């Protein structure tokens, strides 16, 4: 069966990669249109399967179709292809100069694994699938067992878009099954790349499998992180209560089931008592909402139980596991010296649990920064003079994350051109990539150069006339002019 | 010792990455200047250690300083940083939009392994070293044991440039030693990327090591390929002799010791006898020049001996191993059906050995194309009508290479903006990368986004005023304007 899937996807690829950009873009828009038309059918099923509230799922549908439209526009616009032209010079001495033209080309069939915490935006028609399709790659999508019916409904929408766009059916193939099926997909010789959003264990296992193949392939696994928040005295002095509120709000939203959930906050000892009190006040009545499925709730409470055995922690709020499906928030305090002594305190707890780390000196904070594992995001709450004083700390923290925030909270990842949702290992397996925003498309493409290719054979992006009117680099200069 | 090296490199990194672009560029230019000033000392040593002729080494010095200047100019120009700005909007409803600004940032210390066949251009101050330095990464360079004295002399030039540019000495560290030292460098926790040019065995071993680290890191190994040439009847009908001459010239130049050496040529049976005769005429008196070192010559002749045991081959020219250090060219013919039956015929022989594969039909050629392993280059010699008839074949071959040529020969890799010197596995470990040309710099950088960063803290590339005057993407549009 898996051979059939990949043969169909590969055959589709050889056709799909040559489909003109505007038709590819129309196909993507068609997916969004059909999804939107089926909103009232899909949303209740996703709500039921994910335990997420209807408002949230409705919002996620908007995010999903919104990012599809972003990629459709990018495909039409075409500059993501990085078209680069070094015209030839037959008169160059001592050797004539060849005409060389380079652009990105899609890699081939991509295996995508969706995430349980975003049944729409990071799943079947989510960012990974759509950015791969936008790049020109067929997708073999492994449905997430936590929302099987949602995945089938969305897959059916994509399938309809494939048919109505006259594309080969192998452009998108929906597969259901367990871990063994997922492994077999990644190991198939015709798979050319893998995208995954989920746990460290899952992502790392796929990464290792892909590297042991006869032909290793890229794995873009976004595996989450603890997204530390660094706070500084002067800023806390002025904004202590709103910051504590913002922090607790970001931590507990959606029962903390976000890759960018801020599970770690560094607070100076000068303000620890006041900040702790403000957070306690804010968090005390938050019961938490139902988690995605019982397995996730169980893992959450097991982590909390483990931390309860650690004497270094002082509890600000203990989880109330009365209704076990609810992700009751929990908050504990630890001294920086204790935090520094054991890497277990850097482990992500998927859910609304946070450690407040109390630091005594800038030196202790610097040690913590140096010891920090790779993160999707790091947030710095300081006023401008104290941030300037901490330039050396910022310099270190840049090496530890993909996105550095100076206001607001890390949850709520904007979909745009400048977003970076990725970071150094172990937050992802490939810090060169983003899984949110325009940059995501480039994960599924590689450069190819054509040397002395006849104009009739050149792809549109590289023709002298620049029929796509895209920004290109010609002799090293950016231009939309024809040659 | 290795700990000391990486501590020095990491400390240097935290300083070097923040050095203004124009000073980094001046540093690179200084390296070129000092190399040029030492040309008369370096060239004879490189000639002696590599057995390559003085003219070739002199040319390679020009290539080396030329590519240094290219990267220096790119660093000054700055568009390689991919600065991307999505300005914020405090009035957006329902949520204010954060200001997000993204750019590429260097990864950290890079371990570079040079190549024996280019003692200057792909070695100590070669493309890998210079592109890493240009990106803002310190380099730990493992000197190639085939040209130790050349490597020391060039390292000394770089060291002088480091000192005269007031940079920390850890920006470039020259290391000598055997395989174990190389492995230890790749395994060190503070190494952030690896660049390698050489054999498949060597490159793959480093790739595997790097993926088994606690923190896996990218390995850019360029491991060579057989660079097939596909020929078609009508083109051969018109240009048979000049094409045979061009092929033999490319094959035997430098005793075939190039990554892009064309070791495989597909010829239609209609023209096989004539093409064979023309090649035989051209190759018969070429004695071959001394190979890089006795180990390479030994491996070359062992491969030839192996092929001489294969009954499928008919020899057009047998190697003359009288002077064992000389890479005496060898050429054999095989039927496509036989070639298709055994993957061993795809293996690269480092030296001037080629297989001419005789095909009977377009279908047989298509089968060969589908079976082909990943290549740095593929060359197609056909006239325009027959290339158009072979669109399906071109479609397949695009998937098999990084550079597709339609005239000329694959040797002589132009250094420019559009060059792609890389390709699908096993020609490299990362088809997304190039090791020649402007694109090489991006191998050593990853994106970082700054959210709501105060203007005083923003890097120059992302400031509203655009002080570097670089092309940036603002709200999805390319512009050099300030914001």
mmCIF file with all atom_site columns, N, CA and C in Angstrom, chain A residues 192-218:
data_model
loop_
_atom_site.group_PDB
_atom_site.id
_atom_site.type_symbol
_atom_site.label_atom_id
_atom_site.label_alt_id
_atom_site.label_comp_id
_atom_site.label_asym_id
_atom_site.label_entity_id
_atom_site.label_seq_id
_atom_site.pdbx_PDB_ins_code
_atom_site.Cartn_x
_atom_site.Cartn_y
_atom_site.Cartn_z
_atom_site.occupancy
_atom_site.B_iso_or_equiv
_atom_site.pdbx_formal_charge
_atom_site.auth_seq_id
_atom_site.auth_comp_id
_atom_site.auth_asym_id
_atom_site.auth_atom_id
_atom_site.pdbx_PDB_model_num
ATOM 1  N N  . UNK A 1 192 ? 10.775 12.637 0.227  1.00 0.00 ? 192 UNK A N  1
ATOM 2  C CA . UNK A 1 192 ? 11.889 13.571 0.045  1.00 0.00 ? 192 UNK A CA 1
ATOM 3  C C  . UNK A 1 192 ? 12.066 14.555 1.203  1.00 0.00 ? 192 UNK A C  1
ATOM 4  N N  . UNK A 1 193 ? 11.061 14.683 2.070  1.00 0.00 ? 193 UNK A N  1
ATOM 5  C CA . UNK A 1 193 ? 11.184 15.552 3.244  1.00 0.00 ? 193 UNK A CA 1
ATOM 6  C C  . UNK A 1 193 ? 10.042 15.213 4.200  1.00 0.00 ? 193 UNK A C  1
ATOM 7  N N  . UNK A 1 194 ? 10.221 15.626 5.450  1.00 0.00 ? 194 UNK A N  1
ATOM 8  C CA . UNK A 1 194 ? 9.249  15.324 6.497  1.00 0.00 ? 194 UNK A CA 1
ATOM 9  C C  . UNK A 1 194 ? 8.987  16.587 7.304  1.00 0.00 ? 194 UNK A C  1
ATOM 10 N N  . UNK A 1 195 ? 7.704  16.830 7.611  1.00 0.00 ? 195 UNK A N  1
ATOM 11 C CA . UNK A 1 195 ? 7.370  17.924 8.531  1.00 0.00 ? 195 UNK A CA 1
ATOM 12 C C  . UNK A 1 195 ? 6.541  17.353 9.671  1.00 0.00 ? 195 UNK A C  1
ATOM 13 N N  . UNK A 1 196 ? 6.836  17.811 10.864 1.00 0.00 ? 196 UNK A N  1
ATOM 14 C CA . UNK A 1 196 ? 6.229  17.246 12.069 1.00 0.00 ? 196 UNK A CA 1
ATOM 15 C C  . UNK A 1 196 ? 6.065  18.348 13.092 1.00 0.00 ? 196 UNK A C  1
ATOM 16 N N  . UNK A 1 197 ? 4.960  18.315 13.820 1.00 0.00 ? 197 UNK A N  1
ATOM 17 C CA . UNK A 1 197 ? 4.780  19.195 14.979 1.00 0.00 ? 197 UNK A CA 1
ATOM 18 C C  . UNK A 1 197 ? 4.299  18.311 16.121 1.00 0.00 ? 197 UNK A C  1
ATOM 19 N N  . UNK A 1 198 ? 5.012  18.332 17.240 1.00 0.00 ? 198 UNK A N  1
ATOM 20 C CA . UNK A 1 198 ? 4.580  17.489 18.346 1.00 0.00 ? 198 UNK A CA 1
ATOM 21 C C  . UNK A 1 198 ? 5.654  17.365 19.411 1.00 0.00 ? 198 UNK A C  1
ATOM 22 N N  . UNK A 1 199 ? 5.743  16.197 19.990 1.00 0.00 ? 199 UNK A N  1
ATOM 23 C CA . UNK A 1 199 ? 6.625  15.998 21.141 1.00 0.00 ? 199 UNK A CA 1
ATOM 24 C C  . UNK A 1 199 ? 8.073  15.826 20.706 1.00 0.00 ? 199 UNK A C  1
ATOM 25 N N  . UNK A 1 200 ? 8.973  16.046 21.661 1.00 0.00 ? 200 UNK A N  1
ATOM 26 C CA . UNK A 1 200 ? 10.381 15.832 21.382 1.00 0.00 ? 200 UNK A CA 1
ATOM 27 C C  . UNK A 1 200 ? 10.644 14.371 21.019 1.00 0.00 ? 200 UNK A C  1
ATOM 28 N N  . UNK A 1 201 ? 10.056 13.465 21.763 1.00 0.00 ? 201 UNK A N  1
ATOM 29 C CA . UNK A 1 201 ? 10.275 12.040 21.519 1.00 0.00 ? 201 UNK A CA 1
ATOM 30 C C  . UNK A 1 201 ? 9.875  11.676 20.090 1.00 0.00 ? 201 UNK A C  1
ATOM 31 N N  . UNK A 1 202 ? 8.687  12.121 19.694 1.00 0.00 ? 202 UNK A N  1
ATOM 32 C CA . UNK A 1 202 ? 8.191  11.805 18.352 1.00 0.00 ? 202 UNK A CA 1
ATOM 33 C C  . UNK A 1 202 ? 9.051  12.409 17.264 1.00 0.00 ? 202 UNK A C  1
ATOM 34 N N  . UNK A 1 203 ? 9.364  13.687 17.413 1.00 0.00 ? 203 UNK A N  1
ATOM 35 C CA . UNK A 1 203 ? 10.129 14.381 16.378 1.00 0.00 ? 203 UNK A CA 1
ATOM 36 C C  . UNK A 1 203 ? 11.536 13.841 16.244 1.00 0.00 ? 203 UNK A C  1
ATOM 37 N N  . UNK A 1 204 ? 12.178 13.591 17.377 1.00 0.00 ? 204 UNK A N  1
ATOM 38 C CA . UNK A 1 204 ? 13.552 13.089 17.338 1.00 0.00 ? 204 UNK A CA 1
ATOM 39 C C  . UNK A 1 204 ? 13.602 11.688 16.721 1.00 0.00 ? 204 UNK A C  1
ATOM 40 N N  . UNK A 1 205 ? 12.593 10.875 17.008 1.00 0.00 ? 205 UNK A N  1
ATOM 41 C CA . UNK A 1 205 ? 12.566 9.516  16.448 1.00 0.00 ? 205 UNK A CA 1
ATOM 42 C C  . UNK A 1 205 ? 12.482 9.571  14.924 1.00 0.00 ? 205 UNK A C  1
ATOM 43 N N  . UNK A 1 206 ? 11.656 10.467 14.385 1.00 0.00 ? 206 UNK A N  1
ATOM 44 C CA . UNK A 1 206 ? 11.548 10.596 12.926 1.00 0.00 ? 206 UNK A CA 1
ATOM 45 C C  . UNK A 1 206 ? 12.837 11.133 12.325 1.00 0.00 ? 206 UNK A C  1
ATOM 46 N N  . UNK A 1 207 ? 13.441 12.094 13.019 1.00 0.00 ? 207 UNK A N  1
ATOM 47 C CA . UNK A 1 207 ? 14.720 12.657 12.566 1.00 0.00 ? 207 UNK A CA 1
ATOM 48 C C  . UNK A 1 207 ? 15.778 11.555 12.451 1.00 0.00 ? 207 UNK A C  1
ATOM 49 N N  . UNK A 1 208 ? 15.857 10.718 13.487 1.00 0.00 ? 208 UNK A N  1
ATOM 50 C CA . UNK A 1 208 ? 16.852 9.637  13.475 1.00 0.00 ? 208 UNK A CA 1
ATOM 51 C C  . UNK A 1 208 ? 16.563 8.638  12.351 1.00 0.00 ? 208 UNK A C  1
ATOM 52 N N  . UNK A 1 209 ? 15.294 8.292  12.192 1.00 0.00 ? 209 UNK A N  1
ATOM 53 C CA . UNK A 1 209 ? 14.909 7.368  11.108 1.00 0.00 ? 209 UNK A CA 1
ATOM 54 C C  . UNK A 1 209 ? 15.318 7.923  9.751  1.00 0.00 ? 209 UNK A C  1
ATOM 55 N N  . UNK A 1 210 ? 15.030 9.212  9.540  1.00 0.00 ? 210 UNK A N  1
ATOM 56 C CA . UNK A 1 210 ? 15.287 9.835  8.238  1.00 0.00 ? 210 UNK A CA 1
ATOM 57 C C  . UNK A 1 210 ? 16.784 9.886  7.936  1.00 0.00 ? 210 UNK A C  1
ATOM 58 N N  . UNK A 1 211 ? 17.599 10.031 8.970  1.00 0.00 ? 211 UNK A N  1
ATOM 59 C CA . UNK A 1 211 ? 19.040 10.097 8.762  1.00 0.00 ? 211 UNK A CA 1
ATOM 60 C C  . UNK A 1 211 ? 19.664 8.726  8.554  1.00 0.00 ? 211 UNK A C  1
ATOM 61 N N  . UNK A 1 212 ? 18.941 7.691  8.949  1.00 0.00 ? 212 UNK A N  1
ATOM 62 C CA . UNK A 1 212 ? 19.463 6.328  8.747  1.00 0.00 ? 212 UNK A CA 1
ATOM 63 C C  . UNK A 1 212 ? 19.039 5.759  7.392  1.00 0.00 ? 212 UNK A C  1
ATOM 64 N N  . UNK A 1 213 ? 18.192 6.474  6.654  1.00 0.00 ? 213 UNK A N  1
ATOM 65 C CA . UNK A 1 213 ? 17.803 5.998  5.321  1.00 0.00 ? 213 UNK A CA 1
ATOM 66 C C  . UNK A 1 213 ? 19.015 5.898  4.407  1.00 0.00 ? 213 UNK A C  1
ATOM 67 N N  . UNK A 1 214 ? 18.864 5.102  3.329  1.00 0.00 ? 214 UNK A N  1
ATOM 68 C CA . UNK A 1 214 ? 19.959 5.055  2.365  1.00 0.00 ? 214 UNK A CA 1
ATOM 69 C C  . UNK A 1 214 ? 20.198 6.460  1.811  1.00 0.00 ? 214 UNK A C  1
ATOM 70 N N  . UNK A 1 215 ? 19.107 7.174  1.511  1.00 0.00 ? 215 UNK A N  1
ATOM 71 C CA . UNK A 1 215 ? 19.203 8.590  1.138  1.00 0.00 ? 215 UNK A CA 1
ATOM 72 C C  . UNK A 1 215 ? 18.615 9.402  2.294  1.00 0.00 ? 215 UNK A C  1
ATOM 73 N N  . UNK A 1 216 ? 19.462 10.025 3.110  1.00 0.00 ? 216 UNK A N  1
ATOM 74 C CA . UNK A 1 216 ? 18.910 10.840 4.217  1.00 0.00 ? 216 UNK A CA 1
ATOM 75 C C  . UNK A 1 216 ? 18.074 11.988 3.655  1.00 0.00 ? 216 UNK A C  1
ATOM 76 N N  . UNK A 1 217 ? 17.015 12.347 4.365  1.00 0.00 ? 217 UNK A N  1
ATOM 77 C CA . UNK A 1 217 ? 16.159 13.467 3.920  1.00 0.00 ? 217 UNK A CA 1
ATOM 78 C C  . UNK A 1 217 ? 15.954 14.441 5.072  1.00 0.00 ? 217 UNK A C  1
ATOM 79 N N  . UNK A 1 218 ? 15.632 15.704 4.750  1.00 0.00 ? 218 UNK A N  1
ATOM 80 C CA . UNK A 1 218 ? 15.417 16.699 5.817  1.00 0.00 ? 218 UNK A CA 1
ATOM 81 C C  . UNK A 1 218 ? 14.160 16.390 6.630  1.00 0.00 ? 218 UNK A C  1
#
